[in-house]
Amino acid sequence: MRFCIGGGWAVDALLGKQTREHSDLDIWLPAADLDPLIVAFSGVGIDRVLPWGGDRPWNFVLHDGGCLRVDLHLYEELSDGLIHYGSVLTGGRFTSADLGGVGHILGTVVRCETPQWALQCHTGYAPREVDFHDVAQLCTEFGLPLPETYRTSITGDDAG
């Protein structure tokens, strides 16, 4: 399967170490690869859909009935090298290179979001405490500019 680690685990993979606790594992996956992924996860007991207000056909959570959760982000690969994520009306597009990062989790090399895409994915919504942590880590480690939304809370001022 052609999957890519996203979210908080992508940040930690890029840093090469776990910096915080995680409530789930975000995975980017071509929609065409969903069936084999479901079979693989069912084999280890992660086979229930966790209902939540944000469920969409392209984004939902699988779980084991306990604490194991996988947040799936399904996308379509377009002929022009772009990726389409979301609905026809409100979806977005980005490049396959955005999912071309390389990181390490417990010494294993993993494909993950690039630092720039991981940072972009932490914008456009009201940040939580873990988002502030992840963004600070990304910006410090990779020399990325702090997004406007995060400037006041992380730096203590709003001058940027």
CSV table of C-alpha atoms in Angstrom, one decimal:
chain,number,residue,atom,x,y,z
A,1,MET,CA,0.0,0.0,0.0
A,2,ARG,CA,1.1,3.5,-0.7
A,3,PHE,CA,0.4,5.3,2.5
A,4,CYS,CA,2.0,8.3,4.1
A,5,ILE,CA,2.1,9.2,7.8
A,6,GLY,CA,0.4,12.6,8.6
A,7,GLY,CA,-0.5,14.7,11.6
A,8,GLY,CA,1.4,14.6,14.9
A,9,TRP,CA,3.2,11.4,14.1
A,10,ALA,CA,4.5,13.0,10.9
A,11,VAL,CA,6.0,15.8,12.9
A,12,ASP,CA,7.6,13.3,15.3
A,13,ALA,CA,8.8,11.2,12.4
A,14,LEU,CA,10.4,14.3,10.8
A,15,LEU,CA,12.1,15.1,14.1
A,16,GLY,CA,13.2,11.4,14.5
A,17,LYS,CA,11.7,11.1,18.0
A,18,GLN,CA,8.5,11.1,19.8
A,19,THR,CA,7.9,14.5,21.5
A,20,ARG,CA,4.4,14.0,22.8
A,21,GLU,CA,1.6,11.5,23.3
A,22,HIS,CA,-0.7,10.8,20.3
A,23,SER,CA,-4.4,9.9,20.4
A,24,ASP,CA,-4.3,8.5,16.8
A,25,LEU,CA,-2.3,7.8,13.8
A,26,ASP,CA,-3.1,10.0,10.7
A,27,ILE,CA,-2.6,8.2,7.4
A,28,TRP,CA,-2.8,9.7,3.9
A,29,LEU,CA,-3.9,6.9,1.5
A,30,PRO,CA,-4.9,6.8,-2.2
A,31,ALA,CA,-8.6,5.9,-2.2
A,32,ALA,CA,-7.8,3.0,-4.5
A,33,ASP,CA,-5.8,1.4,-1.7
A,34,LEU,CA,-8.6,1.5,0.9
A,35,ASP,CA,-9.7,-2.2,0.5
A,36,PRO,CA,-6.3,-3.8,1.2
A,37,LEU,CA,-5.7,-1.4,4.1
A,38,ILE,CA,-9.1,-2.4,5.7
A,39,VAL,CA,-8.1,-6.1,5.4
A,40,ALA,CA,-4.7,-5.4,7.0
A,41,PHE,CA,-6.2,-3.4,9.9
A,42,SER,CA,-9.0,-5.9,10.4
A,43,GLY,CA,-6.3,-8.6,10.9
A,44,VAL,CA,-5.1,-6.7,14.0
A,45,GLY,CA,-8.5,-5.7,15.3
A,46,ILE,CA,-8.8,-2.2,14.0
A,47,ASP,CA,-12.0,-2.7,12.2
A,48,ARG,CA,-14.7,-0.3,13.6
A,49,VAL,CA,-15.6,3.1,12.3
A,50,LEU,CA,-15.5,5.7,15.1
A,51,PRO,CA,-18.4,8.1,14.5
A,52,TRP,CA,-17.6,11.7,14.9
A,53,GLY,CA,-18.9,15.0,13.6
A,54,GLY,CA,-16.2,15.4,11.0
A,55,ASP,CA,-16.8,12.1,9.2
A,56,ARG,CA,-16.7,12.4,5.4
A,57,PRO,CA,-16.3,9.7,2.7
A,58,TRP,CA,-12.6,10.8,2.4
A,59,ASN,CA,-11.9,11.2,6.1
A,60,PHE,CA,-12.9,8.9,8.9
A,61,VAL,CA,-11.5,7.1,11.9
A,62,LEU,CA,-11.0,3.3,12.3
A,63,HIS,CA,-10.5,1.9,15.8
A,64,ASP,CA,-10.2,-1.3,17.8
A,65,GLY,CA,-12.9,-0.6,20.4
A,66,GLY,CA,-10.2,0.6,22.8
A,67,CYS,CA,-7.4,3.2,22.4
A,68,LEU,CA,-6.0,2.4,19.0
A,69,ARG,CA,-7.3,4.9,16.4
A,70,VAL,CA,-6.3,5.5,12.7
A,71,ASP,CA,-7.5,8.7,11.1
A,72,LEU,CA,-7.7,8.0,7.4
A,73,HIS,CA,-7.4,10.7,4.8
A,74,LEU,CA,-8.3,9.3,1.4
A,75,TYR,CA,-7.2,11.1,-1.8
A,76,GLU,CA,-7.3,10.7,-5.5
A,77,GLU,CA,-4.2,11.0,-7.7
A,78,LEU,CA,-4.9,13.1,-10.8
A,79,SER,CA,-3.3,12.7,-14.2
A,80,ASP,CA,-1.5,16.1,-13.9
A,81,GLY,CA,0.6,14.9,-10.8
A,82,LEU,CA,-1.7,16.7,-8.4
A,83,ILE,CA,-3.6,15.1,-5.5
A,84,HIS,CA,-7.3,15.9,-4.9
A,85,TYR,CA,-8.5,15.6,-1.3
A,86,GLY,CA,-12.1,16.3,-0.3
A,87,SER,CA,-15.4,16.8,-2.1
A,88,VAL,CA,-15.7,18.0,-5.6
A,89,LEU,CA,-17.1,21.4,-4.4
A,90,THR,CA,-14.9,22.1,-1.4
A,91,GLY,CA,-11.9,19.9,-1.8
A,92,GLY,CA,-8.3,21.0,-2.2
A,93,ARG,CA,-5.4,20.1,-4.3
A,94,PHE,CA,-1.7,19.7,-3.5
A,95,THR,CA,1.2,17.9,-5.0
A,96,SER,CA,2.4,14.3,-4.5
A,97,ALA,CA,5.7,15.9,-3.4
A,98,ASP,CA,3.9,17.2,-0.3
A,99,LEU,CA,3.6,13.6,0.9
A,100,GLY,CA,7.2,12.8,0.0
A,101,GLY,CA,8.8,13.5,3.4
A,102,VAL,CA,11.1,10.9,5.1
A,103,GLY,CA,11.1,10.4,8.8
A,104,HIS,CA,11.9,7.8,11.5
A,105,ILE,CA,9.6,6.1,14.0
A,106,LEU,CA,11.3,3.8,16.5
A,107,GLY,CA,14.3,3.5,14.1
A,108,THR,CA,12.1,2.6,11.1
A,109,VAL,CA,12.2,4.8,8.0
A,110,VAL,CA,8.7,6.0,7.1
A,111,ARG,CA,7.1,8.1,4.4
A,112,CYS,CA,5.5,11.1,5.9
A,113,GLU,CA,4.4,14.7,5.1
A,114,THR,CA,7.1,17.1,4.3
A,115,PRO,CA,7.8,19.7,7.0
A,116,GLN,CA,6.2,22.5,4.8
A,117,TRP,CA,3.0,20.4,4.2
A,118,ALA,CA,2.8,19.3,7.8
A,119,LEU,CA,2.9,23.0,8.8
A,120,GLN,CA,0.2,23.9,6.2
A,121,CYS,CA,-2.0,21.1,7.6
A,122,HIS,CA,-1.9,22.8,11.0
A,123,THR,CA,-3.6,25.9,9.7
A,124,GLY,CA,-7.1,26.8,8.7
A,125,TYR,CA,-8.7,25.8,12.0
A,126,ALA,CA,-8.7,26.8,15.7
A,127,PRO,CA,-5.5,25.2,17.0
A,128,ARG,CA,-5.4,22.9,20.0
A,129,GLU,CA,-2.6,22.7,22.6
A,130,VAL,CA,-1.0,19.8,20.6
A,131,ASP,CA,-1.1,21.9,17.4
A,132,PHE,CA,0.9,24.7,19.2
A,133,HIS,CA,3.4,22.1,20.3
A,134,ASP,CA,3.7,20.5,16.8
A,135,VAL,CA,4.0,23.9,15.0
A,136,ALA,CA,6.7,25.2,17.4
A,137,GLN,CA,8.7,22.0,16.8
A,138,LEU,CA,8.4,22.2,13.0
A,139,CYS,CA,9.3,25.9,12.8
A,140,THR,CA,12.3,25.6,15.1
A,141,GLU,CA,13.7,22.4,13.6
A,142,PHE,CA,13.2,23.3,9.9
A,143,GLY,CA,13.5,27.1,10.0
A,144,LEU,CA,9.9,27.7,8.9
A,145,PRO,CA,8.1,30.9,9.5
A,146,LEU,CA,5.5,30.7,12.2
A,147,PRO,CA,1.9,31.0,10.8
A,148,GLU,CA,0.0,34.1,11.9
A,149,THR,CA,-2.5,32.0,13.9
A,150,TYR,CA,0.3,30.8,16.2
A,151,ARG,CA,2.3,33.9,16.7
A,152,THR,CA,0.6,35.4,19.7
A,153,SER,CA,0.4,32.2,21.7
A,154,ILE,CA,3.9,30.9,21.0
A,155,THR,CA,5.9,34.1,21.0
A,156,GLY,CA,3.9,35.9,23.6
A,157,ASP,CA,3.3,38.9,21.3
A,158,ASP,CA,1.4,39.6,18.2
A,159,ALA,CA,4.1,41.5,16.4
A,160,GLY,CA,5.3,38.3,14.6
